Amino acid sequence: QVAALEGGRLDLGPIGGWTKTNAETLKQNKPQLVVIRTSNNVNDNILVNFKRPPFTDGRVRRAISLALDRSAYIQGPRQGDSIPGGAMLPRPEGLWGLPPAELAKLPGTGDPAKQKAEAQKLLAEAGFGPNNPLKVVVSTRTLAIYVDVASWMVDQLKQVGLDATLEQIETGVWHPKMTRRDFQVALNLTGIGIDDPDANFSENFKCGSPRNYSDYCSEEIDRLIAEQSQILDTSKRRKLVQEIDKKLQLDGARPILGWNAQWTVMWPHVKNF
């Protein structure tokens, strides 16, 4: 495909799924090409086991989220191929996600030094420090797209004083292990079928959902999930969805690192794709 585009031997239609680097290389070789950022509606998220102490303590969960610098995640393991966001995919790729001004208020999105200092303070309040570091096993699948981010995550947690180690799990064992809640903290990727709050919230955040691997449970959130589903006015529904999203991120329900981005490359004569 690259050779065809560079040599002009084949007039291909739109080609999706490129990384940012590959798309930019094609653009340099053929300046007339059009490059559009899209998303496959998959997010990188952190599973924190709500049933296993000390992760039952909200201070510990918040400290973990604060320690993970979202900007460093995008530029580091994802190499620019990620979109900042909360529980719902943000615009322009999505319809329901939090706007940048609201994202900037979430844990892990502020000044990295201040965020990590706050994380250390919370851990100290929870009884953990240099003389009593919290030992954390970060589990993930043995696939590069998982391991790259999980390895970065281990380093970030160590920077706030956690004794973090990486556990790589074979794919055949991964989902049963998550279903049994046999983990402390995990780096996970979640694909949402369609960009709709019902598809996402009901599966990943409602009390008792088999795919709610963190076992997060809030009667208030369940009530709000049902309420937003019944609102016919899109703007009103979006407002409530974004309130739910903020609550989920602040509760540490399933902290989102970002949404995977991909780039589509096409010739300028392709219209309305």
GROMACS .gro file of N, CA and C in nm, residues 77-154:
model
  234
   77PRO      N    1   0.410   0.566   2.560
   77PRO     CA    2   0.376   0.435   2.503
   77PRO      C    3   0.283   0.441   2.382
   78ARG      N    4   0.197   0.543   2.375
   78ARG     CA    5   0.105   0.551   2.260
   78ARG      C    6   0.161   0.635   2.145
   79GLN      N    7   0.273   0.703   2.166
   79GLN     CA    8   0.343   0.776   2.060
   79GLN      C    9   0.250   0.866   1.978
   80GLY      N   10   0.160   0.934   2.048
   80GLY     CA   11   0.070   1.028   1.983
   80GLY      C   12  -0.056   0.966   1.927
   81ASP      N   13  -0.066   0.833   1.931
   81ASP     CA   14  -0.183   0.765   1.876
   81ASP      C   15  -0.290   0.744   1.983
   82SER      N   16  -0.327   0.849   2.053
   82SER     CA   17  -0.430   0.840   2.156
   82SER      C   18  -0.501   0.974   2.170
   83ILE      N   19  -0.627   0.966   2.209
   83ILE     CA   20  -0.712   1.084   2.224
   83ILE      C   21  -0.747   1.099   2.372
   84PRO      N   22  -0.721   1.216   2.434
   84PRO     CA   23  -0.759   1.234   2.575
   84PRO      C   24  -0.910   1.221   2.592
   85GLY      N   25  -0.952   1.156   2.700
   85GLY     CA   26  -1.095   1.142   2.722
   85GLY      C   27  -1.127   1.074   2.853
   86GLY      N   28  -1.256   1.075   2.887
   86GLY     CA   29  -1.305   1.005   3.004
   86GLY      C   30  -1.371   0.875   2.964
   87ALA      N   31  -1.482   0.841   3.029
   87ALA     CA   32  -1.548   0.714   3.004
   87ALA      C   33  -1.613   0.706   2.867
   88MET      N   34  -1.647   0.822   2.806
   88MET     CA   35  -1.706   0.826   2.673
   88MET      C   36  -1.611   0.893   2.575
   89LEU      N   37  -1.610   0.844   2.452
   89LEU     CA   38  -1.524   0.898   2.347
   89LEU      C   39  -1.559   1.045   2.321
   90PRO      N   40  -1.460   1.136   2.329
   90PRO     CA   41  -1.488   1.279   2.312
   90PRO      C   42  -1.503   1.319   2.166
   91ARG      N   43  -1.552   1.441   2.146
   91ARG     CA   44  -1.562   1.497   2.011
   91ARG      C   45  -1.423   1.528   1.957
   92PRO      N   46  -1.403   1.531   1.826
   92PRO     CA   47  -1.504   1.513   1.722
   92PRO      C   48  -1.530   1.368   1.685
   93GLU      N   49  -1.448   1.274   1.738
   93GLU     CA   50  -1.470   1.134   1.701
   93GLU      C   51  -1.598   1.079   1.763
   94GLY      N   52  -1.630   1.123   1.885
   94GLY     CA   53  -1.750   1.077   1.954
   94GLY      C   54  -1.849   1.189   1.973
   95LEU      N   55  -1.961   1.156   2.036
   95LEU     CA   56  -2.068   1.254   2.056
   95LEU      C   57  -2.085   1.292   2.203
   96TRP      N   58  -2.047   1.200   2.296
   96TRP     CA   59  -2.089   1.214   2.434
   96TRP      C   60  -1.979   1.253   2.532
   97GLY      N   61  -1.854   1.247   2.490
   97GLY     CA   62  -1.742   1.262   2.582
   97GLY      C   63  -1.727   1.401   2.641
   98LEU      N   64  -1.646   1.409   2.746
   98LEU     CA   65  -1.622   1.535   2.816
   98LEU      C   66  -1.543   1.633   2.729
   99PRO      N   67  -1.577   1.762   2.736
   99PRO     CA   68  -1.499   1.864   2.664
   99PRO      C   69  -1.363   1.884   2.731
  100PRO      N   70  -1.266   1.944   2.660
  100PRO     CA   71  -1.131   1.962   2.715
  100PRO      C   72  -1.128   2.033   2.850
  101ALA      N   73  -1.214   2.134   2.870
  101ALA     CA   74  -1.214   2.209   2.996
  101ALA      C   75  -1.249   2.119   3.114
  102GLU      N   76  -1.337   2.023   3.094
  102GLU     CA   77  -1.374   1.931   3.201
  102GLU      C   78  -1.270   1.821   3.219
  103LEU      N   79  -1.212   1.776   3.108
  103LEU     CA   80  -1.106   1.675   3.117
  103LEU      C   81  -0.988   1.726   3.199
  104ALA      N   82  -0.960   1.856   3.184
  104ALA     CA   83  -0.844   1.916   3.252
  104ALA      C   84  -0.859   1.915   3.404
  105LYS      N   85  -0.979   1.890   3.454
  105LYS     CA   86  -1.003   1.888   3.598
  105LYS      C   87  -0.989   1.748   3.659
  106LEU      N   88  -0.970   1.648   3.575
  106LEU     CA   89  -0.969   1.510   3.623
  106LEU      C   90  -0.830   1.469   3.674
  107PRO      N   91  -0.823   1.370   3.762
  107PRO     CA   92  -0.694   1.321   3.812
  107PRO      C   93  -0.604   1.277   3.697
  108GLY      N   94  -0.476   1.313   3.707
  108GLY     CA   95  -0.379   1.272   3.607
  108GLY      C   96  -0.365   1.366   3.489
  109THR      N   97  -0.442   1.475   3.487
  109THR     CA   98  -0.440   1.565   3.372
  109THR      C   99  -0.376   1.700   3.404
  110GLY      N  100  -0.342   1.724   3.530
  110GLY     CA  101  -0.284   1.852   3.568
  110GLY      C  102  -0.133   1.850   3.562
  111ASP      N  103  -0.070   1.939   3.638
  111ASP     CA  104   0.075   1.946   3.645
  111ASP      C  105   0.128   1.814   3.703
  112PRO      N  106   0.214   1.743   3.630
  112PRO     CA  107   0.258   1.610   3.676
  112PRO      C  108   0.322   1.611   3.814
  113ALA      N  109   0.407   1.710   3.842
  113ALA     CA  110   0.476   1.715   3.971
  113ALA      C  111   0.375   1.734   4.085
  114LYS      N  112   0.280   1.826   4.067
  114LYS     CA  113   0.179   1.850   4.169
  114LYS      C  114   0.089   1.728   4.187
  115GLN      N  115   0.053   1.665   4.076
  115GLN     CA  116  -0.035   1.547   4.083
  115GLN      C  117   0.034   1.433   4.159
  116LYS      N  118   0.162   1.412   4.130
  116LYS     CA  119   0.235   1.304   4.197
  116LYS      C  120   0.255   1.337   4.345
  117ALA      N  121   0.276   1.464   4.377
  117ALA     CA  122   0.289   1.504   4.517
  117ALA      C  123   0.158   1.478   4.591
  118GLU      N  124   0.048   1.508   4.526
  118GLU     CA  125  -0.084   1.483   4.588
  118GLU      C  126  -0.105   1.333   4.606
  119ALA      N  127  -0.062   1.254   4.508
  119ALA     CA  128  -0.074   1.109   4.519
  119ALA      C  129   0.005   1.057   4.639
  120GLN      N  130   0.127   1.107   4.658
  120GLN     CA  131   0.209   1.065   4.772
  120GLN      C  132   0.144   1.103   4.905
  121LYS      N  133   0.082   1.221   4.907
  121LYS     CA  134   0.014   1.266   5.029
  121LYS      C  135  -0.103   1.173   5.063
  122LEU      N  136  -0.180   1.136   4.962
  122LEU     CA  137  -0.294   1.047   4.984
  122LEU      C  138  -0.248   0.909   5.031
  123LEU      N  139  -0.139   0.860   4.971
  123LEU     CA  140  -0.087   0.730   5.012
  123LEU      C  141  -0.039   0.734   5.156
  124ALA      N  142   0.025   0.846   5.196
  124ALA     CA  143   0.071   0.861   5.335
  124ALA      C  144  -0.047   0.861   5.430
  125GLU      N  145  -0.156   0.929   5.392
  125GLU     CA  146  -0.276   0.932   5.475
  125GLU      C  147  -0.336   0.792   5.490
  126ALA      N  148  -0.317   0.710   5.386
  126ALA     CA  149  -0.370   0.573   5.389
  126ALA      C  150  -0.275   0.476   5.458
  127GLY      N  151  -0.158   0.527   5.504
  127GLY     CA  152  -0.065   0.444   5.580
  127GLY      C  153   0.052   0.390   5.502
  128PHE      N  154   0.078   0.446   5.383
  128PHE     CA  155   0.187   0.396   5.300
  128PHE      C  156   0.288   0.507   5.274
  129GLY      N  157   0.417   0.469   5.278
  129GLY     CA  158   0.524   0.566   5.257
  129GLY      C  159   0.655   0.496   5.234
  130PRO      N  160   0.766   0.569   5.242
  130PRO     CA  161   0.899   0.509   5.216
  130PRO      C  162   0.930   0.388   5.303
  131ASN      N  163   0.885   0.391   5.428
  131ASN     CA  164   0.914   0.280   5.519
  131ASN      C  165   0.810   0.169   5.511
  132ASN      N  166   0.702   0.195   5.441
  132ASN     CA  167   0.596   0.095   5.426
  132ASN      C  168   0.531   0.109   5.289
  133PRO      N  169   0.608   0.081   5.182
  133PRO     CA  170   0.553   0.101   5.047
  133PRO      C  171   0.442   0.001   5.015
  134LEU      N  172   0.345   0.049   4.943
  134LEU     CA  173   0.235  -0.037   4.900
  134LEU      C  174   0.284  -0.123   4.783
  135LYS      N  175   0.276  -0.254   4.798
  135LYS     CA  176   0.316  -0.345   4.691
  135LYS      C  177   0.197  -0.366   4.596
  136VAL      N  178   0.221  -0.339   4.469
  136VAL     CA  179   0.115  -0.347   4.369
  136VAL      C  180   0.162  -0.433   4.252
  137VAL      N  181   0.081  -0.531   4.217
  137VAL     CA  182   0.106  -0.611   4.097
  137VAL      C  183   0.013  -0.559   3.986
  138VAL      N  184   0.072  -0.511   3.878
  138VAL     CA  185  -0.004  -0.462   3.765
  138VAL      C  186  -0.015  -0.575   3.663
  139SER      N  187  -0.135  -0.626   3.645
  139SER     CA  188  -0.158  -0.737   3.552
  139SER      C  189  -0.197  -0.684   3.415
  140THR      N  190  -0.157  -0.757   3.311
  140THR     CA  191  -0.200  -0.721   3.176
  140THR      C  192  -0.180  -0.839   3.083
  141ARG      N  193  -0.233  -0.830   2.963
  141ARG     CA  194  -0.221  -0.937   2.864
  141ARG      C  195  -0.083  -0.934   2.798
  142THR      N  196  -0.036  -1.051   2.754
  142THR     CA  197   0.095  -1.060   2.689
  142THR      C  198   0.085  -1.020   2.542
  143LEU      N  199   0.036  -0.902   2.517
  143LEU     CA  200   0.031  -0.844   2.383
  143LEU      C  201   0.100  -0.708   2.391
  144ALA      N  202   0.175  -0.674   2.289
  144ALA     CA  203   0.254  -0.551   2.293
  144ALA      C  204   0.169  -0.428   2.320
  145ILE      N  205   0.049  -0.423   2.260
  145ILE     CA  206  -0.037  -0.305   2.277
  145ILE      C  207  -0.079  -0.288   2.423
  146TYR      N  208  -0.078  -0.397   2.501
  146TYR     CA  209  -0.105  -0.393   2.644
  146TYR      C  210   0.023  -0.369   2.724
  147VAL      N  211   0.125  -0.449   2.695
  147VAL     CA  212   0.248  -0.449   2.776
  147VAL      C  213   0.319  -0.314   2.770
  148ASP      N  214   0.318  -0.250   2.654
  148ASP     CA  215   0.385  -0.121   2.642
  148ASP      C  216   0.330  -0.020   2.742
  149VAL      N  217   0.197  -0.015   2.752
  149VAL     CA  218   0.134   0.081   2.843
  149VAL      C  219   0.150   0.035   2.988
  150ALA      N  220   0.136  -0.094   3.013
  150ALA     CA  221   0.148  -0.145   3.150
  150ALA      C  222   0.288  -0.123   3.205
  151SER      N  223   0.391  -0.138   3.121
  151SER     CA  224   0.530  -0.114   3.165
  151SER      C  225   0.549   0.032   3.201
  152TRP      N  226   0.493   0.120   3.119
  152TRP     CA  227   0.498   0.264   3.150
  152TRP      C  228   0.425   0.291   3.281
  153MET      N  229   0.313   0.225   3.302
  153MET     CA  230   0.233   0.245   3.422
  153MET      C  231   0.311   0.204   3.548
  154VAL      N  232   0.383   0.093   3.541
  154VAL     CA  233   0.465   0.048   3.654
  154VAL      C  234   0.566   0.155   3.691
   0.00000   0.00000   0.00000
